[in-house]
Tab-separated table of C-alpha atoms in Angstrom:
chain	number	residue	atom	x	y	z
A	3	GLU	CA	-13.810	10.979	2.105
A	4	ILE	CA	-12.658	9.975	-1.373
A	5	VAL	CA	-13.621	6.516	-2.617
A	6	LEU	CA	-11.650	4.822	-5.403
A	7	THR	CA	-13.429	2.409	-7.736
A	8	GLN	CA	-11.501	0.108	-10.060
A	9	SER	CA	-12.801	-1.608	-13.165
A	10	PRO	CA	-13.057	-4.213	-14.341
A	11	GLY	CA	-12.846	-6.456	-11.315
A	12	THR	CA	-11.161	-9.127	-13.403
A	13	LEU	CA	-9.522	-8.795	-16.803
A	14	SER	CA	-8.855	-11.999	-18.724
A	15	LEU	CA	-6.229	-11.566	-21.421
A	16	SER	CA	-3.527	-13.478	-23.252
A	17	PRO	CA	0.203	-12.771	-23.164
A	18	GLY	CA	1.101	-10.113	-25.694
A	19	GLU	CA	-2.248	-8.370	-25.425
A	20	ARG	CA	-2.801	-4.833	-24.159
A	21	ALA	CA	-4.339	-4.330	-20.719
A	22	THR	CA	-6.255	-1.205	-19.778
A	23	LEU	CA	-7.201	-0.798	-16.111
A	24	SER	CA	-9.391	1.998	-14.787
A	25	CYS	CA	-9.404	3.813	-11.454
A	26	ARG	CA	-12.158	6.301	-10.784
A	27	ALA	CA	-12.312	8.680	-7.815
A	28	SER	CA	-15.576	9.788	-6.202
A	29	GLN	CA	-14.434	13.391	-6.577
A	30	SER	CA	-11.640	15.195	-8.368
A	31	VAL	CA	-8.221	14.400	-6.913
A	32	SER	CA	-4.702	15.630	-7.436
A	33	SER	CA	-2.873	13.538	-10.016
A	34	ASN	CA	0.316	14.303	-8.075
A	35	TYR	CA	-0.822	11.816	-5.456
A	36	LEU	CA	-2.247	8.961	-7.538
A	37	ALA	CA	-0.238	5.733	-7.588
A	38	TRP	CA	-0.528	2.198	-8.914
A	39	TYR	CA	0.779	-1.048	-7.391
A	40	GLN	CA	1.165	-4.618	-8.566
A	41	GLN	CA	0.702	-7.534	-6.180
A	42	LYS	CA	1.447	-11.166	-6.925
A	43	PRO	CA	0.207	-14.035	-4.726
A	44	GLY	CA	2.132	-14.313	-1.476
A	45	GLN	CA	4.084	-11.126	-2.135
A	46	ALA	CA	3.968	-7.556	-0.916
A	47	PRO	CA	2.671	-4.925	-3.318
A	48	ARG	CA	5.202	-3.223	-5.599
A	49	LEU	CA	5.004	0.420	-6.597
A	50	LEU	CA	4.613	0.788	-10.354
A	51	ILE	CA	3.449	4.336	-11.006
A	52	TYR	CA	3.402	7.511	-8.917
A	53	GLY	CA	2.144	10.970	-9.740
A	54	ALA	CA	-0.364	9.291	-12.081
A	55	SER	CA	2.198	8.835	-14.866
A	56	SER	CA	5.757	8.478	-13.526
A	57	ARG	CA	7.252	5.000	-13.498
A	58	ALA	CA	8.940	3.900	-10.279
A	59	THR	CA	12.541	2.749	-10.314
A	60	GLY	CA	13.075	-0.416	-12.326
A	61	ILE	CA	9.568	-0.596	-13.778
A	62	PRO	CA	9.533	-1.622	-17.462
A	63	ASP	CA	8.281	0.911	-19.993
A	64	ARG	CA	5.414	-1.356	-21.027
A	65	PHE	CA	3.680	0.015	-17.916
A	66	SER	CA	2.228	3.495	-18.285
A	67	GLY	CA	-0.185	5.633	-16.335
A	68	SER	CA	-2.402	8.503	-17.365
A	69	GLY	CA	-5.403	10.522	-16.305
A	70	SER	CA	-6.534	13.469	-14.278
A	71	GLY	CA	-9.468	14.675	-12.249
A	72	THR	CA	-11.543	11.607	-11.435
A	73	ASP	CA	-10.399	9.154	-14.117
A	74	PHE	CA	-7.047	7.418	-14.198
A	75	THR	CA	-5.737	4.546	-16.300
A	76	LEU	CA	-2.943	2.010	-16.011
A	77	THR	CA	-1.951	0.506	-19.346
A	78	ILE	CA	0.250	-2.514	-19.908
A	79	SER	CA	1.163	-2.353	-23.569
A	80	ARG	CA	2.031	-6.029	-24.096
A	81	LEU	CA	1.380	-8.468	-21.311
A	82	GLU	CA	4.293	-10.606	-20.230
A	83	PRO	CA	3.702	-13.829	-18.241
A	84	GLU	CA	4.955	-12.128	-15.064
A	85	ASP	CA	2.371	-9.325	-15.382
A	86	PHE	CA	-0.582	-11.508	-14.395
A	87	ALA	CA	-1.345	-10.173	-10.936
A	88	VAL	CA	-3.659	-7.855	-9.001
A	89	TYR	CA	-3.316	-4.103	-9.519
A	90	TYR	CA	-4.347	-1.444	-7.011
A	91	CYS	CA	-4.656	2.287	-7.373
A	92	GLN	CA	-3.998	4.501	-4.363
A	93	HIS	CA	-4.575	8.134	-3.544
A	94	TYR	CA	-3.300	10.433	-0.819
A	95	GLY	CA	-5.679	13.228	-0.082
A	96	THR	CA	-7.473	15.406	2.370
A	97	SER	CA	-6.826	14.892	6.054
A	98	SER	CA	-3.472	13.340	5.119
A	99	LEU	CA	-4.967	9.927	4.482
A	100	PHE	CA	-4.121	7.113	2.083
A	101	THR	CA	-6.895	5.300	0.224
A	102	PHE	CA	-6.653	2.157	-1.911
A	103	GLY	CA	-8.984	0.973	-4.630
A	104	PRO	CA	-10.416	-2.566	-4.453
A	105	GLY	CA	-8.085	-3.900	-7.125
A	106	THR	CA	-8.252	-5.375	-10.622
A	107	LYS	CA	-7.090	-8.922	-11.199
A	108	VAL	CA	-5.413	-9.559	-14.537
A	109	ASP	CA	-5.516	-13.243	-15.261
A	110	ILE	CA	-4.590	-15.481	-18.143
A	111	LYS	CA	-7.336	-16.138	-20.682
B	7	GLN	CA	19.197	-0.426	-0.200
B	8	LEU	CA	16.454	0.138	2.325
B	9	GLN	CA	14.758	-2.930	3.739
B	10	LEU	CA	11.837	-3.316	6.120
B	11	GLN	CA	11.100	-6.349	8.273
B	12	GLU	CA	7.976	-6.920	10.332
B	13	SER	CA	7.998	-8.928	13.542
B	14	GLY	CA	5.624	-9.603	16.389
B	15	SER	CA	2.932	-11.862	17.704
B	16	GLY	CA	1.397	-14.093	15.057
B	17	LEU	CA	-1.507	-15.234	17.218
B	18	VAL	CA	-3.566	-12.870	19.353
B	19	LYS	CA	-6.622	-13.650	21.453
B	20	PRO	CA	-9.845	-11.710	20.920
B	21	SER	CA	-10.069	-8.490	22.946
B	22	GLN	CA	-6.278	-8.402	23.423
B	23	THR	CA	-3.723	-6.073	21.855
B	24	LEU	CA	-1.869	-6.779	18.626
B	25	SER	CA	1.743	-5.533	18.679
B	26	LEU	CA	4.065	-5.439	15.682
B	27	THR	CA	7.420	-3.847	14.974
B	28	CYS	CA	8.995	-2.870	11.668
B	29	ALA	CA	12.789	-2.833	11.633
B	30	VAL	CA	14.376	-0.461	9.133
B	31	SER	CA	17.776	-1.404	7.701
B	32	GLY	CA	19.952	0.132	5.021
B	33	GLY	CA	18.780	3.627	5.911
B	34	SER	CA	17.717	5.841	8.779
B	35	ILE	CA	14.176	6.247	10.000
B	36	SER	CA	15.171	9.812	10.900
B	37	SER	CA	15.681	10.801	7.266
B	38	GLY	CA	13.389	13.629	6.276
B	39	GLY	CA	10.860	13.323	3.495
B	40	TYR	CA	9.386	9.964	4.436
B	41	SER	CA	6.443	8.529	6.336
B	42	TRP	CA	6.449	5.108	7.978
B	43	ASN	CA	3.262	3.213	7.274
B	44	TRP	CA	1.255	0.173	8.295
B	45	ILE	CA	-1.113	-1.508	5.820
B	46	ARG	CA	-3.063	-4.734	6.218
B	47	GLN	CA	-4.727	-7.245	3.944
B	48	SER	CA	-7.417	-9.615	5.167
B	49	PRO	CA	-7.459	-13.083	3.569
B	50	GLY	CA	-8.532	-12.812	-0.043
B	51	LYS	CA	-9.228	-9.095	0.277
B	52	GLY	CA	-7.710	-5.791	-0.788
B	53	LEU	CA	-5.298	-3.426	0.917
B	54	GLU	CA	-6.347	-1.345	3.917
B	55	TRP	CA	-4.150	1.523	5.047
B	56	ILE	CA	-3.875	1.659	8.855
B	57	GLY	CA	-1.776	4.740	9.498
B	58	TYR	CA	1.646	6.349	9.396
B	59	ILE	CA	4.116	8.242	11.489
B	60	TYR	CA	6.878	10.692	10.699
B	61	HIS	CA	10.261	10.537	12.420
B	62	SER	CA	9.139	13.618	14.347
B	63	GLY	CA	6.417	11.542	15.936
B	64	SER	CA	3.437	13.105	14.135
B	65	SER	CA	0.964	10.386	13.193
B	66	TYR	CA	-2.163	9.943	11.085
B	67	TYR	CA	-4.638	7.085	11.228
B	68	ASN	CA	-7.424	5.556	9.180
B	69	PRO	CA	-10.612	6.982	10.716
B	70	SER	CA	-12.169	3.515	10.789
B	71	LEU	CA	-9.390	2.259	13.085
B	72	LYS	CA	-8.310	5.453	14.815
B	73	SER	CA	-9.837	4.658	18.201
B	74	ARG	CA	-7.838	1.412	18.474
B	75	VAL	CA	-4.524	2.213	16.765
B	76	THR	CA	-1.257	3.660	17.995
B	77	ILE	CA	1.854	3.931	15.828
B	78	SER	CA	5.105	4.912	17.506
B	79	VAL	CA	8.696	5.406	16.389
B	80	ASP	CA	11.956	4.562	18.152
B	81	ARG	CA	14.736	6.448	16.395
B	82	SER	CA	17.441	4.900	18.586
B	83	LYS	CA	16.450	1.411	17.435
B	84	ASN	CA	15.588	2.515	13.891
B	85	HIS	CA	12.181	0.931	14.017
B	86	PHE	CA	8.516	1.812	14.280
B	87	SER	CA	5.661	-0.072	15.867
B	88	LEU	CA	1.952	-0.747	15.635
B	89	LYS	CA	-0.450	-1.432	18.471
B	90	LEU	CA	-4.055	-2.365	17.768
B	91	THR	CA	-6.274	-2.821	20.805
B	92	SER	CA	-9.437	-4.842	21.362
B	93	VAL	CA	-8.828	-7.111	18.387
B	94	ALA	CA	-11.471	-9.348	16.866
B	95	ALA	CA	-11.529	-11.989	14.143
B	96	ALA	CA	-11.950	-9.237	11.550
B	97	ASP	CA	-8.425	-8.040	12.398
B	98	THR	CA	-6.937	-11.293	11.104
B	99	ALA	CA	-4.738	-10.230	8.208
B	100	VAL	CA	-1.298	-9.948	6.721
B	101	TYR	CA	0.217	-6.775	8.128
B	102	TYR	CA	2.746	-4.854	6.044
B	103	CYS	CA	4.998	-1.964	6.929
B	104	ALA	CA	6.033	0.401	4.154
B	105	ARG	CA	7.906	3.641	3.549
B	106	GLY	CA	5.982	6.551	2.092
B	107	VAL	CA	7.686	9.191	0.003
B	108	GLU	CA	6.326	12.599	0.954
B	109	TYR	CA	7.091	14.191	-2.403
B	110	TYR	CA	4.595	12.040	-4.269
B	111	GLN	CA	2.838	10.280	-1.386
B	112	ALA	CA	3.243	6.714	-2.559
B	113	LEU	CA	4.686	3.663	-0.812
B	114	ASP	CA	7.966	2.749	-2.443
B	115	VAL	CA	9.495	0.139	-0.110
B	116	TRP	CA	7.499	-2.625	1.576
B	117	GLY	CA	8.241	-5.306	4.118
B	118	GLN	CA	7.429	-8.894	3.239
B	119	GLY	CA	4.403	-8.892	5.566
B	120	THR	CA	3.554	-10.865	8.663
B	121	THR	CA	0.411	-12.885	9.278
B	122	VAL	CA	-1.591	-12.157	12.391
B	123	THR	CA	-4.430	-14.441	13.387
B	124	VAL	CA	-6.977	-13.461	16.002
B	125	SER	CA	-8.296	-16.576	17.673
B	126	SER	CA	-8.892	-17.974	21.127
C-alpha cells in the first residue's frame, strides 16, 4: 500500500510570495495518476492538477505541478488572497485504490 | 454542466447503517470513462477515500472500510448510493460524492458534501 506524505504541514506566507508544496510517495508511483486538490473551509475540494503537471479546467496558470517517481511538487508562483487554503495530493495505484496525502495548509503570515 | 448532490440521514445511531445517495444531474451516470466515488472527511481531518463504482456495477473499496461498505448504482434514477454498516462515532464526518475520470484517475466534480453524525 502506497503512503503519501506532504510537507510542510503548514506554510505561512504573504500574498505575492511563491509557495512550494511537497508530496512524497512511499514507493515510486506513476505520475499519470498523481493529482492535487485545493480545499477552502466549508467547501468541497477542487481539482487543480492531474497527471502530475496538467492543470484542470479553469485553474489559473500560477498553479503548476511537477515531479516523478516518489517526489512531486505543487508550486503557486504568486499567492493571491484566495489561494490560502489546504492542499492535498492524491494517487491512484495498485489494486485500483485512491490514496490522499494528509494535506498542507497555506496560511497568511 | 455536471452536478452532484448528496442526500440522506444526517444523524445515525451507533451500530446502525448509514445510507446516502448522490444524485447526478447535467449528465448520465451511464457515460463511459468515469467512476462514481464516495470520500469522507472527519472534523478537522484530511480526506479519506471510501470507494467507487462504475456504471457497470463493478466496485472497489478502501480496505480499511471494505467489510462495512457497499456502493451501488441505479442507472434508471441516475444516482449512486453508499451504505456503511455498524457505524460508530469515528464515522462522524462530512461525506462527499465525486466523479472520477478514468483517463487520469482524479476526481474532477464534487458534491457539496453532507454531514453525518453518529450519536445516540
